[in-house]
Amino acid sequence: MSEPALDYLAHLRNAGFDDAFFSVPLAEGRTARGGAGPVEPKQIDYDTYFRKRIETLRAEGHYRIFATLERKASAFPRAFDHRLGTEVTVWCSNDYLGMGQHPVVLDAVHAAIDRLGAGAGGTRNISGTTPYHVLLEQELAALHEKPAALVFTSGYVSNEASLGTLARHLPNCIVYSDALNHASMIEGIRNSRAEKHLFRHNDPEDLERLLSRADPSRPKLVAFESVYSMDGDIAPIAELCDVAERFNALTYLDEVHGVGLYGPHGGGIAERDRVTHRVNIIQGTLAKAFGLMGGYIAASHEIIDFVRSFAPGFIFTTSLSPAIAAGAIASIRHVKSASQLRAKVEQHSSKLKSGLAAAGLPVMPSSSHIVPVIVGDARLCRAAADVLLRLHGIYVQPIIYPTVRRGEARLRFTPTPQHSDQDIENLIKALSDVWLRFSLPHASTRQT
């Protein structure tokens, strides 16, 4: 093999491709030991296997059913349910501020489509970088007070690609992950094949205990979230940074449920708590408070350039549509100064929590905008959601395993500025009706 070819293979290995990528399939008629003659294939009924696994999922109440909803751009949170043929009120949208329907966003998207067309045309390296992508990354870097930012196709991809790349390439790296981190973070850490340790949820003391056992000379990465979307609790960012700094560990903060909603400019919990400068890498999304799609990280020039250059999940993926990027720029600029939207979310969340508690419903304690109500059994949770929809015109998806642990199924409500006081009252009455119909335990009777 020529020297340039060998150099290129070495580059691919450095970028994270393992030996399986370079393996050559066996020729037909050969055995794994090199012997001649055909190998009799084992007959496997694949469809039967898959069907049985799905049947088990259904029996446990964990099978997921998608709702075909048509959001009304001028009337969110109203939507048209195509299964029932009726209008419903959406109570589980991650479009936390309603920016997915805001005129400033829609106008920017339309203008970009008219100017550049619909698609990006390729990966960022080949043909998928437009002025909108460059401007979007500048806006995100400024939002989080970081020198640079990098945009991905989704929040899941940004977590998986960034954590996987950093932990894989830092020599002999150890990753410390909060026990309740999102699946995308878990997958990125797992794919890195780095040594990993879980610390107890939101527990700086447990993190310190684990870090103190490690070789001081080894690179370390501490990964956690700001707002945990299933319980609605908030991480002690400053305390976690205190510990990480003492042990010279990088910090990686997932702010997907915090950006847009907290801080004077919507920079998230880190901005609200004035600790943005202490976090090395901030990850976020364009798909929640900003109302579109996409994910990103913000960090130093060096970290951003490294991930850009080595992450397969970035290098080999077609970039976001320029129209999405244009809409995101408009949304971020608007949200930065839209403190009244953040205030309304807080007001509506507080009103819903207090109303649920007054009705004796088992609302979980939450210090964020997220309002979880525990049901427990997955089948009852799905039945409760179905009654809410069919009898009360209220759409909320049951949160079941594997999103939450078995036996912890719940209904998760996300009030927006567009929900009215009457919507909140209707929801509380409807939930009270459902709890009576299914004899579900109230807060005073639920075992803790």
Coordinates of C-alpha atoms in Angstrom, one line a residue:
M1 CA 0.0 0.0 0.0
S2 CA 1.3 3.5 -0.9
E3 CA 2.5 5.9 1.8
P4 CA -0.3 8.4 1.2
A5 CA -2.9 5.6 1.6
L6 CA -1.3 4.5 4.8
D7 CA -1.4 8.1 6.1
Y8 CA -5.1 8.3 5.2
L9 CA -5.9 5.1 7.1
A10 CA -4.0 6.4 10.1
H11 CA -6.1 9.6 9.9
L12 CA -9.4 7.6 9.9
R13 CA -8.3 5.6 12.9
N14 CA -7.5 8.9 14.7
A15 CA -10.9 10.1 13.8
G16 CA -12.4 7.2 15.8
F17 CA -12.9 4.4 13.3
D18 CA -12.1 1.1 14.9
D19 CA -10.6 -2.1 13.3
A20 CA -14.0 -3.4 12.3
F21 CA -14.2 -0.5 9.8
F22 CA -11.2 -1.8 8.0
S23 CA -11.9 -5.5 8.1
V24 CA -12.5 -7.4 4.8
P25 CA -15.6 -9.6 4.5
L26 CA -15.0 -13.3 3.9
A27 CA -15.4 -14.4 0.3
E28 CA -18.4 -16.6 -0.5
G29 CA -17.5 -20.3 0.0
R30 CA -14.8 -19.7 2.6
T31 CA -14.9 -20.4 6.3
A32 CA -13.6 -18.2 9.1
R33 CA -10.6 -20.5 9.5
G34 CA -9.7 -20.2 5.8
G35 CA -11.0 -23.6 4.8
A36 CA -12.8 -24.2 1.5
G37 CA -16.4 -25.2 1.1
P38 CA -19.7 -23.4 1.7
V39 CA -20.9 -22.8 5.2
E40 CA -24.5 -24.0 5.8
P41 CA -26.4 -20.8 7.0
K42 CA -28.5 -21.1 10.1
Q43 CA -32.1 -20.4 9.5
I44 CA -33.3 -17.5 11.6
D45 CA -36.9 -16.2 11.6
Y46 CA -36.1 -12.6 12.1
D47 CA -39.7 -11.3 11.8
T48 CA -40.8 -13.7 14.6
Y49 CA -38.1 -12.5 16.9
F50 CA -39.0 -8.8 16.3
R51 CA -42.7 -9.5 16.7
K52 CA -42.3 -11.3 20.0
R53 CA -40.2 -8.5 21.4
I54 CA -42.9 -6.0 20.4
E55 CA -45.6 -8.2 21.9
T56 CA -43.7 -8.2 25.2
L57 CA -43.4 -4.4 25.0
R58 CA -47.2 -4.2 24.5
A59 CA -48.0 -6.5 27.4
E60 CA -45.8 -4.4 29.7
G61 CA -47.6 -1.2 28.6
H62 CA -44.4 0.2 27.2
Y63 CA -45.3 0.2 23.5
R64 CA -45.3 3.7 22.1
I65 CA -48.1 5.1 20.0
F66 CA -47.6 8.2 17.9
A67 CA -50.2 10.9 17.7
T68 CA -50.8 12.5 14.3
L69 CA -51.1 16.1 15.3
E70 CA -51.4 19.2 13.1
R71 CA -50.3 22.2 15.1
K72 CA -52.1 25.5 14.3
A73 CA -49.4 28.1 13.7
S74 CA -51.6 30.9 14.7
A75 CA -53.3 29.2 17.7
F76 CA -50.7 27.1 19.5
P77 CA -51.2 25.2 21.9
R78 CA -54.2 24.1 19.9
A79 CA -53.8 21.3 17.4
F80 CA -55.9 19.1 15.3
D81 CA -55.8 15.4 16.1
H82 CA -56.2 13.4 12.9
R83 CA -57.0 10.2 14.7
L84 CA -60.0 11.7 16.5
G85 CA -60.9 14.4 14.0
T86 CA -61.1 17.0 16.8
E87 CA -59.1 20.0 18.2
V88 CA -57.0 19.3 21.3
T89 CA -54.9 21.4 23.7
V90 CA -51.3 20.3 23.7
W91 CA -49.7 20.1 27.1
C92 CA -46.4 18.3 26.4
S93 CA -44.7 20.3 23.8
N94 CA -41.0 21.1 24.1
D95 CA -41.7 24.3 22.1
Y96 CA -41.5 26.0 25.5
L97 CA -41.9 29.6 24.4
G98 CA -44.1 29.0 21.3
M99 CA -41.3 30.3 19.1
G100 CA -42.0 27.6 16.5
Q101 CA -45.0 29.8 15.4
H102 CA -43.6 33.3 16.1
P103 CA -43.9 35.6 13.0
V104 CA -40.2 36.7 13.3
V105 CA -39.1 33.1 13.0
L106 CA -41.5 32.2 10.2
D107 CA -40.5 35.3 8.2
A108 CA -36.8 34.4 8.5
V109 CA -37.5 30.8 7.4
H110 CA -39.5 32.0 4.4
A111 CA -36.9 34.5 3.3
A112 CA -34.1 32.0 3.5
I113 CA -36.0 29.4 1.5
D114 CA -36.7 32.1 -1.2
R115 CA -33.0 33.0 -1.2
L116 CA -31.2 29.7 -0.9
G117 CA -33.8 26.9 -1.4
A118 CA -34.7 24.2 1.0
G119 CA -31.7 22.0 1.6
A120 CA -28.1 22.6 2.6
G121 CA -26.6 20.5 -0.3
G122 CA -24.2 18.4 1.7
T123 CA -22.0 18.1 4.7
R124 CA -20.5 21.3 6.2
N125 CA -17.1 20.5 4.6
I126 CA -18.4 19.7 1.1
S127 CA -21.2 22.2 0.4
G128 CA -23.3 22.6 3.5
T129 CA -21.9 25.7 5.1
T130 CA -23.8 28.9 4.3
P131 CA -23.6 32.4 5.8
Y132 CA -26.6 31.4 8.0
H133 CA -24.6 28.6 9.6
V134 CA -21.7 30.9 10.3
L135 CA -24.0 33.6 11.8
L136 CA -25.9 31.0 13.9
E137 CA -22.7 29.8 15.5
Q138 CA -21.7 33.3 16.3
E139 CA -25.0 34.0 17.9
L140 CA -24.8 30.8 20.0
A141 CA -21.2 31.6 21.1
A142 CA -22.3 35.1 22.2
L143 CA -25.4 33.7 24.0
H144 CA -23.2 31.5 26.2
E145 CA -20.2 33.9 26.4
K146 CA -17.9 31.5 24.7
P147 CA -15.3 32.1 22.0
A148 CA -16.9 29.7 19.5
A149 CA -19.8 27.3 18.8
L150 CA -20.5 24.3 16.6
V151 CA -24.0 23.4 15.2
F152 CA -25.2 19.8 14.8
T153 CA -28.3 18.3 13.2
S154 CA -29.9 17.6 16.7
G155 CA -29.3 17.8 20.4
Y156 CA -28.9 14.0 20.5
V157 CA -26.2 14.1 17.9
S158 CA -24.4 17.0 19.5
N159 CA -24.2 15.1 22.8
E160 CA -23.3 11.8 21.3
A161 CA -20.7 13.1 18.9
S162 CA -19.1 15.6 21.3
L163 CA -18.8 13.5 24.4
G164 CA -17.8 10.4 22.3
T165 CA -15.1 12.3 20.5
L166 CA -13.6 14.1 23.5
A167 CA -13.6 11.1 25.8
R168 CA -12.2 8.9 23.1
H169 CA -9.3 11.1 22.1
L170 CA -8.2 12.4 25.4
P171 CA -5.5 9.9 26.3
N172 CA -6.6 7.6 29.1
C173 CA -9.6 9.8 29.9
I174 CA -12.0 9.1 32.8
V175 CA -15.6 10.3 32.4
Y176 CA -17.8 11.1 35.4
S177 CA -21.5 11.1 34.5
D178 CA -24.5 12.1 36.6
A179 CA -26.7 9.0 37.2
L180 CA -29.7 10.6 35.5
N181 CA -28.0 12.0 32.4
H182 CA -29.9 11.8 29.1
A183 CA -29.6 8.8 26.8
S184 CA -27.6 10.8 24.2
M185 CA -25.0 11.6 26.8
I186 CA -24.9 8.0 28.0
E187 CA -24.5 6.8 24.4
G188 CA -21.7 9.2 23.6
I189 CA -19.8 8.2 26.7
R190 CA -20.4 4.5 26.0
N191 CA -19.2 4.8 22.4
S192 CA -16.0 6.6 23.5
R193 CA -15.0 3.4 25.4
A194 CA -13.4 5.5 28.0
E195 CA -13.4 4.5 31.7
K196 CA -16.6 5.9 33.2
H197 CA -18.1 6.3 36.6
L198 CA -21.6 7.4 37.7
F199 CA -22.0 9.8 40.5
R200 CA -25.2 10.1 42.5
H201 CA -27.7 12.5 40.9
N202 CA -26.8 16.1 41.7
D203 CA -24.4 15.1 44.4
P204 CA -21.1 17.0 44.4
E205 CA -19.8 15.1 47.5
D206 CA -20.2 11.8 45.6
L207 CA -18.4 13.3 42.6
E208 CA -15.6 14.4 44.9
R209 CA -15.3 10.9 46.4
L210 CA -15.0 9.3 42.9
L211 CA -12.5 12.0 41.6
S212 CA -10.3 11.7 44.6
R213 CA -9.6 8.0 43.8
A214 CA -8.3 8.7 40.3
D215 CA -4.7 9.2 39.2
P216 CA -4.2 13.0 39.3
S217 CA -2.3 12.9 36.0
R218 CA -5.2 11.3 34.0
P219 CA -7.6 13.6 32.0
K220 CA -11.1 13.8 33.4
L221 CA -14.4 14.9 32.1
V222 CA -17.5 15.6 34.3
A223 CA -20.8 15.5 32.4
F224 CA -24.2 16.7 33.8
E225 CA -27.4 18.5 32.9
S226 CA -28.8 21.8 34.2
V227 CA -32.5 21.0 34.1
Y228 CA -33.4 17.3 34.3
S229 CA -36.5 17.0 32.1
M230 CA -38.2 14.0 33.7
D231 CA -38.1 15.2 37.3
G232 CA -37.8 18.9 36.7
D233 CA -35.0 19.4 39.2
I234 CA -31.9 21.6 38.7
A235 CA -28.2 20.8 39.1
P236 CA -26.0 22.6 41.6
I237 CA -23.7 23.8 38.8
A238 CA -21.4 26.0 41.0
E239 CA -20.8 23.2 43.5
L240 CA -20.1 20.6 40.7
C241 CA -17.7 23.1 39.1
D242 CA -16.0 23.6 42.5
V243 CA -15.2 19.9 42.7
A244 CA -14.2 19.5 39.0
E245 CA -11.8 22.5 39.3
R246 CA -10.1 21.0 42.3
F247 CA -9.3 17.9 40.3
N248 CA -8.5 19.6 37.0
A249 CA -11.5 18.1 35.2
L250 CA -13.2 19.4 32.2
T251 CA -16.9 20.2 32.7
Y252 CA -19.6 19.4 30.1
L253 CA -23.1 20.9 30.8
D254 CA -26.2 19.9 28.9
E255 CA -28.5 23.0 28.9
V256 CA -31.2 21.8 26.5
H257 CA -34.0 22.4 28.9
G258 CA -32.5 25.6 30.2
V259 CA -31.6 27.7 27.2
G260 CA -34.1 30.4 26.4
L261 CA -35.9 29.9 29.7
Y262 CA -33.5 31.0 32.3
G263 CA -31.0 33.9 32.7
P264 CA -31.3 37.6 31.7
H265 CA -30.8 36.7 28.0
G266 CA -32.0 33.1 27.9
G267 CA -28.5 31.6 28.3
G268 CA -29.8 28.9 30.7
I269 CA -29.3 28.0 34.3
A270 CA -25.5 28.7 34.0
E271 CA -26.3 32.3 33.0
R272 CA -28.9 32.6 35.7
D273 CA -26.5 31.4 38.4
R274 CA -23.6 33.5 36.9
V275 CA -21.3 30.5 36.4
T276 CA -21.2 30.3 32.6
H277 CA -17.5 31.2 32.6
R278 CA -16.8 28.2 34.9
V279 CA -18.2 25.6 32.5
N280 CA -15.8 24.4 29.8
I281 CA -18.4 23.1 27.3
I282 CA -22.1 24.0 27.1
Q283 CA -24.4 21.9 25.0
G284 CA -27.8 23.0 23.9
T285 CA -30.6 22.6 21.4
L286 CA -32.5 24.7 18.9
A287 CA -35.5 22.4 19.2
K288 CA -37.1 23.4 22.5
A289 CA -37.3 27.1 23.6
F290 CA -36.0 28.3 20.2
G291 CA -38.8 26.3 18.4
L292 CA -36.9 24.7 15.5
M293 CA -34.4 21.8 15.3
G294 CA -30.7 21.2 15.8
G295 CA -28.1 21.0 18.5
Y296 CA -24.8 22.7 19.4
I297 CA -21.9 23.1 21.7
A298 CA -20.2 26.3 22.8
A299 CA -16.6 26.3 24.1
S300 CA -13.1 27.5 23.5
H301 CA -11.8 27.8 19.9
E302 CA -9.6 24.8 20.6
I303 CA -12.3 22.5 21.8
I304 CA -14.7 23.5 19.0
D305 CA -12.0 23.0 16.3
F306 CA -11.1 19.7 17.8
V307 CA -14.7 18.3 17.8
R308 CA -15.2 19.8 14.3
S309 CA -12.2 18.0 13.0
F310 CA -12.6 14.6 14.7
A311 CA -16.3 13.9 15.4
P312 CA -17.7 11.5 12.8
G313 CA -21.2 12.6 13.8
F314 CA -20.4 16.0 12.6
I315 CA -18.0 15.3 9.7
F316 CA -20.2 12.8 7.8
T317 CA -23.7 14.4 8.3
T318 CA -25.6 16.7 6.0
S319 CA -25.8 20.1 7.6
L320 CA -29.0 21.8 8.8
S321 CA -31.2 23.4 6.2
P322 CA -30.1 27.1 5.8
A323 CA -33.8 27.9 6.4
I324 CA -33.7 26.3 9.8
A325 CA -30.4 28.1 10.6
A326 CA -32.0 31.4 9.6
G327 CA -35.0 30.8 11.7
A328 CA -32.8 29.9 14.7
I329 CA -30.9 33.1 14.4
A330 CA -34.1 35.1 14.4
S331 CA -35.4 33.1 17.4
I332 CA -32.3 33.5 19.5
R333 CA -32.2 37.2 18.9
H334 CA -35.8 37.6 19.8
V335 CA -35.6 35.4 22.9
K336 CA -32.6 37.2 24.3
S337 CA -34.8 40.2 25.0
A338 CA -38.1 38.4 25.6
S339 CA -38.0 38.4 29.4
Q340 CA -41.8 38.6 29.4
L341 CA -42.0 35.1 27.8
R342 CA -39.7 33.6 30.5
A343 CA -41.8 35.3 33.2
K344 CA -45.0 33.9 31.8
V345 CA -43.6 30.4 31.7
E346 CA -42.6 30.7 35.4
Q347 CA -46.0 32.2 36.3
H348 CA -48.0 29.4 34.5
S349 CA -45.8 26.7 35.9
S350 CA -46.2 27.9 39.5
K351 CA -50.0 28.2 39.0
L352 CA -50.3 24.7 37.7
K353 CA -48.1 23.2 40.4
S354 CA -50.1 24.9 43.2
G355 CA -53.4 24.0 41.6
L356 CA -52.4 20.3 41.3
A357 CA -51.2 20.2 44.9
A358 CA -54.4 21.8 46.1
A359 CA -56.4 19.2 44.3
G360 CA -54.4 16.4 46.1
L361 CA -52.8 15.2 42.9
P362 CA -49.3 13.7 43.1
V363 CA -47.3 16.5 41.4
M364 CA -43.6 16.0 41.9
P365 CA -41.6 18.8 43.6
S366 CA -39.9 20.7 40.8
S367 CA -37.8 23.8 40.8
S368 CA -38.1 24.3 37.1
H369 CA -40.8 24.9 34.5
I370 CA -41.4 21.2 34.1
V371 CA -44.5 19.7 35.9
P372 CA -44.4 15.9 36.3
V373 CA -47.3 14.0 37.8
I374 CA -46.6 10.5 38.9
V375 CA -48.9 7.6 38.0
G376 CA -46.5 4.6 38.5
D377 CA -47.9 1.8 36.4
A378 CA -47.2 2.2 32.7
R379 CA -50.6 0.8 31.5
L380 CA -52.6 3.0 33.8
C381 CA -50.5 6.0 32.7
R382 CA -51.3 5.3 29.1
A383 CA -55.0 4.8 29.9
A384 CA -55.1 8.1 31.9
A385 CA -53.5 9.9 28.9
D386 CA -56.1 8.3 26.6
V387 CA -59.0 9.4 28.7
L388 CA -57.6 12.9 29.0
L389 CA -57.5 13.1 25.2
R390 CA -60.8 11.5 24.3
L391 CA -63.0 12.9 27.0
H392 CA -61.3 16.2 27.8
G393 CA -59.5 17.2 24.6
I394 CA -56.2 17.4 26.4
Y395 CA -53.1 15.9 24.7
V396 CA -50.2 14.7 26.9
Q397 CA -48.0 11.7 26.1
P398 CA -47.3 9.2 28.9
I399 CA -43.7 9.0 29.9
I400 CA -42.8 5.4 30.3
Y401 CA -39.8 3.0 30.3
P402 CA -37.1 3.3 29.1
T403 CA -37.4 7.1 29.3
V404 CA -38.0 6.7 33.1
R405 CA -37.4 3.6 35.3
R406 CA -40.1 0.9 35.4
G407 CA -42.8 1.7 37.9
E408 CA -42.2 5.5 37.6
A409 CA -44.4 6.2 34.6
R410 CA -45.8 9.8 34.7
L411 CA -47.6 12.5 32.8
R412 CA -45.2 15.4 32.2
F413 CA -46.8 18.9 31.6
T414 CA -45.0 21.9 30.1
P415 CA -46.9 25.1 30.5
T416 CA -46.1 27.8 27.8
P417 CA -46.8 31.5 27.6
Q418 CA -49.7 30.7 25.2
H419 CA -51.6 28.5 27.7
S420 CA -54.4 30.5 29.4
D421 CA -55.6 30.5 33.0
Q422 CA -58.7 28.7 31.8
D423 CA -56.5 26.0 30.2
I424 CA -54.8 25.5 33.5
E425 CA -58.1 25.2 35.3
N426 CA -59.5 22.8 32.7
L427 CA -56.4 20.6 33.0
I428 CA -56.6 20.4 36.8
K429 CA -60.3 19.4 36.6
A430 CA -59.7 16.8 33.9
L431 CA -56.8 15.2 35.9
S432 CA -59.0 15.1 39.0
D433 CA -61.7 13.3 37.0
V434 CA -59.2 10.8 35.6
W435 CA -57.8 10.1 39.1
L436 CA -61.3 9.2 40.3
R437 CA -62.1 7.1 37.3
F438 CA -59.0 4.9 37.8
S439 CA -58.9 5.1 41.6
L440 CA -55.3 6.4 41.3
P441 CA -53.6 7.3 44.6
H442 CA -53.7 11.0 45.6
A443 CA -50.8 12.8 47.1
S444 CA -51.9 12.2 50.6
T445 CA -52.2 8.4 50.1
R446 CA -49.2 7.7 47.8
Q447 CA -46.4 5.9 49.5
T448 CA -43.0 7.7 49.3

